[in-house]
PDB file of C-alpha atoms in Angstrom:
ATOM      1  CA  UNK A  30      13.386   2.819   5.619  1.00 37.00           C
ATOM      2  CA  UNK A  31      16.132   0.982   7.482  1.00 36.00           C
ATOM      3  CA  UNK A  32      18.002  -1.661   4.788  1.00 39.00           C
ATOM      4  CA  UNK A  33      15.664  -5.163   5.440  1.00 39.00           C
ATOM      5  CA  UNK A  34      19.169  -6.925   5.881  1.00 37.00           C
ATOM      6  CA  UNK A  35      19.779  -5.346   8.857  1.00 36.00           C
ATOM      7  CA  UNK A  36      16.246  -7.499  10.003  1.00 41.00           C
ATOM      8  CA  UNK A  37      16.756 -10.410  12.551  1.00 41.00           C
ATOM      9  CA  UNK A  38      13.713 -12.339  11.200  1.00 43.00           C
ATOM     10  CA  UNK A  39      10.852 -13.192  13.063  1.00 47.00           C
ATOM     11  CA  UNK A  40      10.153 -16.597  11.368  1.00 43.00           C
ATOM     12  CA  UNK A  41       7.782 -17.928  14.174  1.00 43.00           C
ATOM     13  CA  UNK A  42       6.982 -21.403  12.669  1.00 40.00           C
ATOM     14  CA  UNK A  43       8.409 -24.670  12.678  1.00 33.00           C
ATOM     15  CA  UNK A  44       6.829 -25.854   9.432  1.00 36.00           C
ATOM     16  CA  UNK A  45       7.417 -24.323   5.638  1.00 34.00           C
ATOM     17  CA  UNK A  46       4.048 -24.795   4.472  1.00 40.00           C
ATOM     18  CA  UNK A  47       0.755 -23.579   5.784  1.00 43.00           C
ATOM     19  CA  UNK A  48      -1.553 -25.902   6.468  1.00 42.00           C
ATOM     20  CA  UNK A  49      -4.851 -24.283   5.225  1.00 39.00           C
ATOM     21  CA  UNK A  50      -7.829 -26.961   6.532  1.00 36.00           C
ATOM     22  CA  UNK A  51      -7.135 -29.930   9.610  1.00 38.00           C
ATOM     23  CA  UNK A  52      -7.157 -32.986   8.085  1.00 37.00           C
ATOM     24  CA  UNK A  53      -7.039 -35.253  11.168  1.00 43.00           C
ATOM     25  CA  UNK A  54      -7.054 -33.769  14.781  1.00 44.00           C
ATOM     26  CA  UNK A  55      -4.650 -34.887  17.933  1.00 45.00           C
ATOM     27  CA  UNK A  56      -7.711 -36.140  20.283  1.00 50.00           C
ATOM     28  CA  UNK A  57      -5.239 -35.211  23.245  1.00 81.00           C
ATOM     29  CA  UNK A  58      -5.405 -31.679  22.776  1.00 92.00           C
ATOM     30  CA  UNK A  59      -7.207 -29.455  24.899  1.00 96.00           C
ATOM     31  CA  UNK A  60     -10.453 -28.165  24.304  1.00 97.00           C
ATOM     32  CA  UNK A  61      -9.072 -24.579  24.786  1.00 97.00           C
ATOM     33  CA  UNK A  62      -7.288 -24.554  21.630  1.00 98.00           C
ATOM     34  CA  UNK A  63     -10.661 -24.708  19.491  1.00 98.00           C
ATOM     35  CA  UNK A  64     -12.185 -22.113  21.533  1.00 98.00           C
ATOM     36  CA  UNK A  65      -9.210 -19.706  20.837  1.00 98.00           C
ATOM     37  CA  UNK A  66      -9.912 -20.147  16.939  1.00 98.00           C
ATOM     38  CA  UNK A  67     -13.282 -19.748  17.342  1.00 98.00           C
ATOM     39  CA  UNK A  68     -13.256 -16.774  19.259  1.00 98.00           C
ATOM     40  CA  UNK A  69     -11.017 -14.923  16.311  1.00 98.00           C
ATOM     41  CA  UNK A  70     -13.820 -16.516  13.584  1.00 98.00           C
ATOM     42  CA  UNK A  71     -13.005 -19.794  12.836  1.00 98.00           C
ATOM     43  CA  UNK A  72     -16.353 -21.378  11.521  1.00 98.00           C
ATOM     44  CA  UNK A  73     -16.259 -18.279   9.042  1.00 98.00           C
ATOM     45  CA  UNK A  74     -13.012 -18.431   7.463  1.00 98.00           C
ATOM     46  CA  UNK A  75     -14.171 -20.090   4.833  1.00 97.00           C
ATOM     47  CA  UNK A  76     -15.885 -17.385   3.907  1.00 97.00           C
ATOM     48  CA  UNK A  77     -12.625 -15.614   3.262  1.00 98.00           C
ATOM     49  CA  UNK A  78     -11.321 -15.528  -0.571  1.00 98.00           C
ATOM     50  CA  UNK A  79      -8.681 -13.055   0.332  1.00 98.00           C
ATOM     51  CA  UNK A  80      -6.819 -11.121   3.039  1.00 98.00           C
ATOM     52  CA  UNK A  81      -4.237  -8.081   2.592  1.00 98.00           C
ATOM     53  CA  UNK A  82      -1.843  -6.631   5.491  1.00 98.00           C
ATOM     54  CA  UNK A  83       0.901  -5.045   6.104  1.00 98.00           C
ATOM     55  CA  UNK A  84       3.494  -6.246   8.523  1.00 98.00           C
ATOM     56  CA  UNK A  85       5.265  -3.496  10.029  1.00 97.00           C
ATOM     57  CA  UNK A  86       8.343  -4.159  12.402  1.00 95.00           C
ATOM     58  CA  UNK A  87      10.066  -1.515  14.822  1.00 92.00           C
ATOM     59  CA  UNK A  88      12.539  -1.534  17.257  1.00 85.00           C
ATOM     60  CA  UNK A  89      16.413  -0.084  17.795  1.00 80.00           C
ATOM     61  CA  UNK A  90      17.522   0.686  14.092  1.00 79.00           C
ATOM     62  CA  UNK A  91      14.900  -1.015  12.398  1.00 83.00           C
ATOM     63  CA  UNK A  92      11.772   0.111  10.623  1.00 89.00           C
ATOM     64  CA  UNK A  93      10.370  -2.405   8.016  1.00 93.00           C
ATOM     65  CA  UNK A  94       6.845  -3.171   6.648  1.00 96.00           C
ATOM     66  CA  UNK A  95       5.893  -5.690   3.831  1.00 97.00           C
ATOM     67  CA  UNK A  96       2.763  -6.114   2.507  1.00 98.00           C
ATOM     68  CA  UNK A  97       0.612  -8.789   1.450  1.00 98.00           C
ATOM     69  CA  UNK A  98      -2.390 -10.324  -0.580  1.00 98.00           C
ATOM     70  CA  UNK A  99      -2.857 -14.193   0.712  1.00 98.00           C
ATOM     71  CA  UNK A 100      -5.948 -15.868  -1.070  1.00 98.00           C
ATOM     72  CA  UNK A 101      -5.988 -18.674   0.968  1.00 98.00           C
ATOM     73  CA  UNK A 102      -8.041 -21.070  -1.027  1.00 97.00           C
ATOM     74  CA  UNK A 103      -5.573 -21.588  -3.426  1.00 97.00           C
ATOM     75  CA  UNK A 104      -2.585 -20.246  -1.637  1.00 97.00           C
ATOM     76  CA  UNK A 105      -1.757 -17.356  -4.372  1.00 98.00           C
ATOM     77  CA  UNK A 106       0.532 -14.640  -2.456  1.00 98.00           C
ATOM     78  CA  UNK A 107       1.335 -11.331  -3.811  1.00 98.00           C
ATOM     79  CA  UNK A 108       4.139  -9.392  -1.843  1.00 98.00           C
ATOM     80  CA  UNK A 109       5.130  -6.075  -2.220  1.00 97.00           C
ATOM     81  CA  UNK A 110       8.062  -4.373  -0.087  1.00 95.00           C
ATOM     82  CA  UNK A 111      12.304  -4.545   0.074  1.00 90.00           C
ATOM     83  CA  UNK A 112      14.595  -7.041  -0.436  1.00 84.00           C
ATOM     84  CA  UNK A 113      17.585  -7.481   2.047  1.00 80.00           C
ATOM     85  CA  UNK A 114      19.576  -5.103  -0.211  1.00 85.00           C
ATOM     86  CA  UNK A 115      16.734  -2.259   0.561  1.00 86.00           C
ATOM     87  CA  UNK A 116      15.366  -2.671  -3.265  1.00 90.00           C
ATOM     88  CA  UNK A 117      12.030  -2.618  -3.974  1.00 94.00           C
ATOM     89  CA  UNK A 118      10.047  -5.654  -4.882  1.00 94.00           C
ATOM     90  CA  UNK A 119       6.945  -6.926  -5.762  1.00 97.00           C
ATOM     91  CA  UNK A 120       6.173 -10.455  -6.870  1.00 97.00           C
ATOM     92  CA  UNK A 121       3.062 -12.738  -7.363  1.00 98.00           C
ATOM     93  CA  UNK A 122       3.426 -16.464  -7.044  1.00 98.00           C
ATOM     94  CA  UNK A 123       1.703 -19.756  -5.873  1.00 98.00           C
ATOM     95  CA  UNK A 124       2.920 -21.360  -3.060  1.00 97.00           C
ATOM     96  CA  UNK A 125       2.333 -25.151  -4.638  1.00 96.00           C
ATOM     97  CA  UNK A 126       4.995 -23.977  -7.034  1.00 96.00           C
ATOM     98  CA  UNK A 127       7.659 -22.220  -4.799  1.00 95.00           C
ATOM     99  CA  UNK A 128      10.277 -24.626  -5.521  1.00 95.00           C
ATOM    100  CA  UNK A 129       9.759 -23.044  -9.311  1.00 96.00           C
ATOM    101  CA  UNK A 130      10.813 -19.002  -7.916  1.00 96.00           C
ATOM    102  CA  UNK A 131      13.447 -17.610  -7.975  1.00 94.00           C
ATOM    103  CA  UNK A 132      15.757 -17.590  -5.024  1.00 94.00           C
ATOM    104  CA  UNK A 133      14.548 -14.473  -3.537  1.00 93.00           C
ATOM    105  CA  UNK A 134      11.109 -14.988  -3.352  1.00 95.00           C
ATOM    106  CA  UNK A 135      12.054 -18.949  -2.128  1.00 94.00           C
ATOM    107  CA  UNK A 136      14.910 -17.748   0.584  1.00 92.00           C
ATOM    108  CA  UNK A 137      14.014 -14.234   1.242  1.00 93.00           C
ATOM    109  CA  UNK A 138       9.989 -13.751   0.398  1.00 95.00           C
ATOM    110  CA  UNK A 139       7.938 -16.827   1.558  1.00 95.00           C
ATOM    111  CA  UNK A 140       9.538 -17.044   4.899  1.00 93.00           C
ATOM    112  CA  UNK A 141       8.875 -13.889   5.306  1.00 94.00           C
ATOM    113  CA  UNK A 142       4.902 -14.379   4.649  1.00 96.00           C
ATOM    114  CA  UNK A 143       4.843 -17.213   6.689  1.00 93.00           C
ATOM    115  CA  UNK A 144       6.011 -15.409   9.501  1.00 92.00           C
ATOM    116  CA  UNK A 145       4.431 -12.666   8.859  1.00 96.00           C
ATOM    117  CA  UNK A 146       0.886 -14.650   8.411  1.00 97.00           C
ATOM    118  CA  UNK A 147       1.682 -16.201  11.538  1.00 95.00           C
ATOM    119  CA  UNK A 148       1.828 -13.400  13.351  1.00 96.00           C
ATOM    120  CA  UNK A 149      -1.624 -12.234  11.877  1.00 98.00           C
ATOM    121  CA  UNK A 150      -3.292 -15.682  12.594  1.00 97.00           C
ATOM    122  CA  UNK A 151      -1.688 -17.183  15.282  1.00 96.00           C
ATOM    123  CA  UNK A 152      -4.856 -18.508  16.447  1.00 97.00           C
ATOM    124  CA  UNK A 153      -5.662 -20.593  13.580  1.00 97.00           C
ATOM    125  CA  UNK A 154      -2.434 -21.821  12.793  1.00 95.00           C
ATOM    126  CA  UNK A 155      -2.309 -23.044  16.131  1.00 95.00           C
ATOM    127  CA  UNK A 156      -5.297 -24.771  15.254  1.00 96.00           C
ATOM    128  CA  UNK A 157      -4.708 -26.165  12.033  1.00 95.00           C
ATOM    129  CA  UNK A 158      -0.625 -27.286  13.073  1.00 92.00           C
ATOM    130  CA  UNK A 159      -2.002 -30.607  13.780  1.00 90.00           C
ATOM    131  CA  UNK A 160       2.098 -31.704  14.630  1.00 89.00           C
ATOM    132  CA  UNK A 161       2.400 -28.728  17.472  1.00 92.00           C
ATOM    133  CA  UNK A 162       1.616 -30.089  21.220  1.00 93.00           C
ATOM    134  CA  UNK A 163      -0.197 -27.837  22.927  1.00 96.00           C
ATOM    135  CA  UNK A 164      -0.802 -27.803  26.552  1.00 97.00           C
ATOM    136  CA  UNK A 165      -3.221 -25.782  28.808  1.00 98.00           C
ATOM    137  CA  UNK A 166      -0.737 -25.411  31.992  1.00 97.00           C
ATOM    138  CA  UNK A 167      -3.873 -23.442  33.835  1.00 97.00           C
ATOM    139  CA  UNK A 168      -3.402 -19.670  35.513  1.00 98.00           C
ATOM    140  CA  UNK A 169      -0.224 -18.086  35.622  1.00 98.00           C
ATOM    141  CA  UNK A 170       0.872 -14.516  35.577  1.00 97.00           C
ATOM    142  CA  UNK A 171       1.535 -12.506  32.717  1.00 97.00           C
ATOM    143  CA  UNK A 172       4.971 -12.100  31.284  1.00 96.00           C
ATOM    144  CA  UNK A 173       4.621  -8.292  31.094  1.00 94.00           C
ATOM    145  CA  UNK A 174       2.695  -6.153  33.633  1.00 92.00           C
ATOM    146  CA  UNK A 175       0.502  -7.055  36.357  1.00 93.00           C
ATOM    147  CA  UNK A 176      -2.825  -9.777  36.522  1.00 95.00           C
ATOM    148  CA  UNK A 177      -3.055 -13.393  35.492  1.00 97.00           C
ATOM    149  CA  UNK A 178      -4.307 -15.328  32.710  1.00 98.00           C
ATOM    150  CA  UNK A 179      -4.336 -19.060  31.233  1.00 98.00           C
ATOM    151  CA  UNK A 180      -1.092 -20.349  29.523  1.00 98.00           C
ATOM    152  CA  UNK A 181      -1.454 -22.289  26.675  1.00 98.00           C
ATOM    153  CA  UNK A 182       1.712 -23.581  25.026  1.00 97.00           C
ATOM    154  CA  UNK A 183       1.830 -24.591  21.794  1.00 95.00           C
ATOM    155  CA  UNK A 184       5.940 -26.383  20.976  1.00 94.00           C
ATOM    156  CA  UNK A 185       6.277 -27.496  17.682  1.00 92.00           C
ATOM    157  CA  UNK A 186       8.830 -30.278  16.986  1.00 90.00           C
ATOM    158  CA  UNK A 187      12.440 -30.428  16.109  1.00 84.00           C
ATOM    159  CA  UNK A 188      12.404 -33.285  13.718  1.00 75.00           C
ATOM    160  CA  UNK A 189       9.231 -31.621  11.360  1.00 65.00           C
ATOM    161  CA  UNK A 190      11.547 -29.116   9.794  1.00 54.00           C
ATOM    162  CA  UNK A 191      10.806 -25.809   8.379  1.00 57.00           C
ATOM    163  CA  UNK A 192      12.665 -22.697   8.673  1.00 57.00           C
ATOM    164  CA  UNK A 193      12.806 -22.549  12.615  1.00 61.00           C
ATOM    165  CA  UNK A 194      12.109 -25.947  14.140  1.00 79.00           C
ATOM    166  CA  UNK A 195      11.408 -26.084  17.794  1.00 89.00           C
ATOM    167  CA  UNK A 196       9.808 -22.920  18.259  1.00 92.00           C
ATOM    168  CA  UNK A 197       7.257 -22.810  21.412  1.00 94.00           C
ATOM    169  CA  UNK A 198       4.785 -19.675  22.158  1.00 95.00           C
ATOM    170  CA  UNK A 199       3.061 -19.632  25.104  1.00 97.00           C
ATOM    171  CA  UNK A 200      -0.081 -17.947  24.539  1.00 98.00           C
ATOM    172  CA  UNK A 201      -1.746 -16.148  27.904  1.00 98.00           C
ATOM    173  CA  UNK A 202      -5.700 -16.223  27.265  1.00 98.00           C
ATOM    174  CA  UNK A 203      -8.216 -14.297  29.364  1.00 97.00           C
ATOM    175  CA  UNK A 204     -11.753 -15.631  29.909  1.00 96.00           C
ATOM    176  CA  UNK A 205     -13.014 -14.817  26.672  1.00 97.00           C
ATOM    177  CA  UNK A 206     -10.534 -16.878  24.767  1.00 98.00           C
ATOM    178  CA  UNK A 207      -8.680 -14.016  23.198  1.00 98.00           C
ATOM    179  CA  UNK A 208      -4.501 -13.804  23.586  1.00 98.00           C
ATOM    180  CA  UNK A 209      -3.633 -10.935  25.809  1.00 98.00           C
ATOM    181  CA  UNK A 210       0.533 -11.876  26.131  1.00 98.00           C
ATOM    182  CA  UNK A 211       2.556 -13.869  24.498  1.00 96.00           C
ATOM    183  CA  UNK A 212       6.242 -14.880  24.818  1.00 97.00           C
ATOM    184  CA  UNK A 213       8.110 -16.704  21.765  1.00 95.00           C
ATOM    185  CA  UNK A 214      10.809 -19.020  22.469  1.00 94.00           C
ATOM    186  CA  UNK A 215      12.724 -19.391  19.668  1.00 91.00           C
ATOM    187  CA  UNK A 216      13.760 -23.410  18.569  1.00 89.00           C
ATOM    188  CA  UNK A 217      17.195 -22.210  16.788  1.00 85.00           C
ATOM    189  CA  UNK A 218      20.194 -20.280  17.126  1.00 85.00           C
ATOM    190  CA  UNK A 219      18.905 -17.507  15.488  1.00 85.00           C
ATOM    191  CA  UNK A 220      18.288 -14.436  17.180  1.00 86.00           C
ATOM    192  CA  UNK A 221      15.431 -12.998  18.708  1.00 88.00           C
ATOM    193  CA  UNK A 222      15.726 -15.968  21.195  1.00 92.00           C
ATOM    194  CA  UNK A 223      12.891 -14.633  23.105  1.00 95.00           C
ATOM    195  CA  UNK A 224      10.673 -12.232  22.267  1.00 95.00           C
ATOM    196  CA  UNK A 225       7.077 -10.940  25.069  1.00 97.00           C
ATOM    197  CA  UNK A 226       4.200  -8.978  23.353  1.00 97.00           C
ATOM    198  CA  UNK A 227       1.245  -7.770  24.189  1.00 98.00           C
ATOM    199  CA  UNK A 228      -1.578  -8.373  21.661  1.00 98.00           C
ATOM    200  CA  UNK A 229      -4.069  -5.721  21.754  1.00 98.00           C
ATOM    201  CA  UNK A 230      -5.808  -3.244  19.323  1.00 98.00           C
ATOM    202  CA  UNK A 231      -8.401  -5.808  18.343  1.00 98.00           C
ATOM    203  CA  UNK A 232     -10.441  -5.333  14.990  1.00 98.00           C
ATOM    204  CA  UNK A 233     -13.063  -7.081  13.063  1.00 98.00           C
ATOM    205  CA  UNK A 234     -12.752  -7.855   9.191  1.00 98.00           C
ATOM    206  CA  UNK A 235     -15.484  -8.934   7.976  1.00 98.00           C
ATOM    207  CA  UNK A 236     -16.044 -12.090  10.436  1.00 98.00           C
ATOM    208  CA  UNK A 237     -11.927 -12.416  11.504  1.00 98.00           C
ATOM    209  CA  UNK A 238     -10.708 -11.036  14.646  1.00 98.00           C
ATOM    210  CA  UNK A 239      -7.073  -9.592  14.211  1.00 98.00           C
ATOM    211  CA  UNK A 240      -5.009  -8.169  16.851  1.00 98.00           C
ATOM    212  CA  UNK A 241      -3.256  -5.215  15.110  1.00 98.00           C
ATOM    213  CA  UNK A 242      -0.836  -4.125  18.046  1.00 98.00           C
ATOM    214  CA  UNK A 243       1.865  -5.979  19.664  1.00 98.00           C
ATOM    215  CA  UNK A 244       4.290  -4.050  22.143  1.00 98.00           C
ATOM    216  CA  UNK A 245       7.019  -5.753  24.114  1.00 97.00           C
ATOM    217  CA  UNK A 246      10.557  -6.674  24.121  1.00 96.00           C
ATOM    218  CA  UNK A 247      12.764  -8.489  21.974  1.00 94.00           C
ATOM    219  CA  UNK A 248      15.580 -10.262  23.747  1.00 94.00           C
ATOM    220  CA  UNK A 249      15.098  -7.196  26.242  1.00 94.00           C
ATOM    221  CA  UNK A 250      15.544  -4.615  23.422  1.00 94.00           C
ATOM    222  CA  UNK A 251      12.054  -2.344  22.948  1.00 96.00           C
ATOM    223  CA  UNK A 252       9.832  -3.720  20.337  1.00 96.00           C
ATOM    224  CA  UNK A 253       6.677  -2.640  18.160  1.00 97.00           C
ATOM    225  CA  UNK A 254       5.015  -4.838  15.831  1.00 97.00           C
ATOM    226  CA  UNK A 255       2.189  -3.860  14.204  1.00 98.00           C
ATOM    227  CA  UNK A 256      -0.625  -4.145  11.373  1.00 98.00           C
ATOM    228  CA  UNK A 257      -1.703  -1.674   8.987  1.00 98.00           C
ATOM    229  CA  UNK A 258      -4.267  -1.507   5.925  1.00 98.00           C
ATOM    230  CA  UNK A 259      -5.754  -5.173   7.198  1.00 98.00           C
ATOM    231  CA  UNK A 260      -9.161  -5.973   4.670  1.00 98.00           C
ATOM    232  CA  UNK A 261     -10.455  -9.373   3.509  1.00 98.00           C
ATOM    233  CA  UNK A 262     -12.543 -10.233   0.560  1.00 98.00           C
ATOM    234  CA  UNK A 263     -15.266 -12.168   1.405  1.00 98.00           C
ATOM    235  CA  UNK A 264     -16.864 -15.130  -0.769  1.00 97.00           C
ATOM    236  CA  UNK A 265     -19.297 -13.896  -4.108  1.00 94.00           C
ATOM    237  CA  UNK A 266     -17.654 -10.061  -3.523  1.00 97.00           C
ATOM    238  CA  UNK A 267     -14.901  -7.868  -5.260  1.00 95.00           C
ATOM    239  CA  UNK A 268     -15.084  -5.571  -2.611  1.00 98.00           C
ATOM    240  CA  UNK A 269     -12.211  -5.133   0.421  1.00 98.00           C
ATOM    241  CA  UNK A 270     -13.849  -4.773   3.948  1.00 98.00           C
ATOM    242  CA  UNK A 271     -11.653  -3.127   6.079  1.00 98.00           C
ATOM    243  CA  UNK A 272     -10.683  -4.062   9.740  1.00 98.00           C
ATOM    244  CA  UNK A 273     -12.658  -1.973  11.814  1.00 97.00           C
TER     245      UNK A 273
END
């Protein structure tokens, strides 16, 4: 495996922490935004007590995967995979006591699961990111290939902080509320600026739907970005259902 240093990372989000229920909801937001959650299983996550994943990145001189346990409930994350330095790692901690860690799992790890959960559930996140605007700008084509779908953007703002303030995705949704495209535009200076993928290879686990493939380009530079080994744990079982 290529050394992780050697990365750009994809730290999608404009907020450090995840935000795991809505605890008030902009009334200006359109109704699309609901739908999109609800079409990847929103009214049953709840029923989820865990979810592994790996996160596996590929493009020009690059080929990285980390893998995760999130138990979302009381935001426990176990990591396993390579630090920048290309040694191995694998750590256990609680999110509600990051700023306890040690530097690698605060500068290195959890940004790394928080982009790589974002990535995974997109959908919610734009649900739950109560500070993100999102807009439903109507039909438009598709960044990559031919046909049309509806653009929702979802910009979150410069002055919330995080690791990558200012990011927008624009999100193109076909009529049954699932993302087909997407193009990132990142807030910072950081590099990708810009990165289109597709989001296909749909799967069920247990009651979540998770794209698994994401092809595309990468400030114009070939990309692949994909899931392996996805399961959840449902509520009152010990037992991993795989995506399917």
């Amino acid at each position: 495996m290529t050394n992780a240093k050697r990365l750009p990372m994809f730290s999608l989000l404009a907020v450090a922490m995840l935000v795991l229920t809505s605890t008030s909801w902009a009334q200006n937001r359109p109704p699309i935004i609901e739908q999109i959650a609800k079409a990847y299983g929103l009214d049953s996550f709840g029923q989820i007590d865990a979810i592994r994943y790996t996160w596996n990145a590929q493009f020009p001189g690059v080929n990285v995967s980390r893998s995760w346990v999130w138990e979302p409930k009381t935001n426990k994350v176990s990591y396993e995979g390579k630090d920048k330095d290309g040694k191995p790692v694998k750590v256990t901690y609680m999110r509600s006591e990051l700023s306890s860690q040690s530097d690698a799992v605060k500068n290195e790890v959890d940004p790394g699961f928080t982009n790589d959960n974002y990535w995974l559930l997109f959908a919610f996140h734009a649900y739950w990111d109560t500070s993100a605007t999102v807009t439903d700008q109507g039909m438009h084509k598709v960044p990559s290939g031919n046909g049309s779908a509806e653009l929702v953007a979802v910009k979150y703002p410069a002055e919330v902080g995080g690791y990558t303030p200012g990011d927008t995705w624009e999100l193109y949704v076909g009529k049954d509320n699932r993302v087909e495209q997407f193009a990132y535009h990142r807030g910072g200076p950081k590099k990708p600026s810009l990165v289109i993928a597709t989001w296909a290879g749909y799967k069920k686990a247990g009651p979540l739907l998770i794209s698994t493939e994401h092809r595309g380009t990468a400030d114009g530079k070939a990309l692949h970005l994909f899931f392996s080994h996805v399961a959840v744990k449902l509520t009152g079982s010990d037992t991993w259902v795989d995506a399917k």
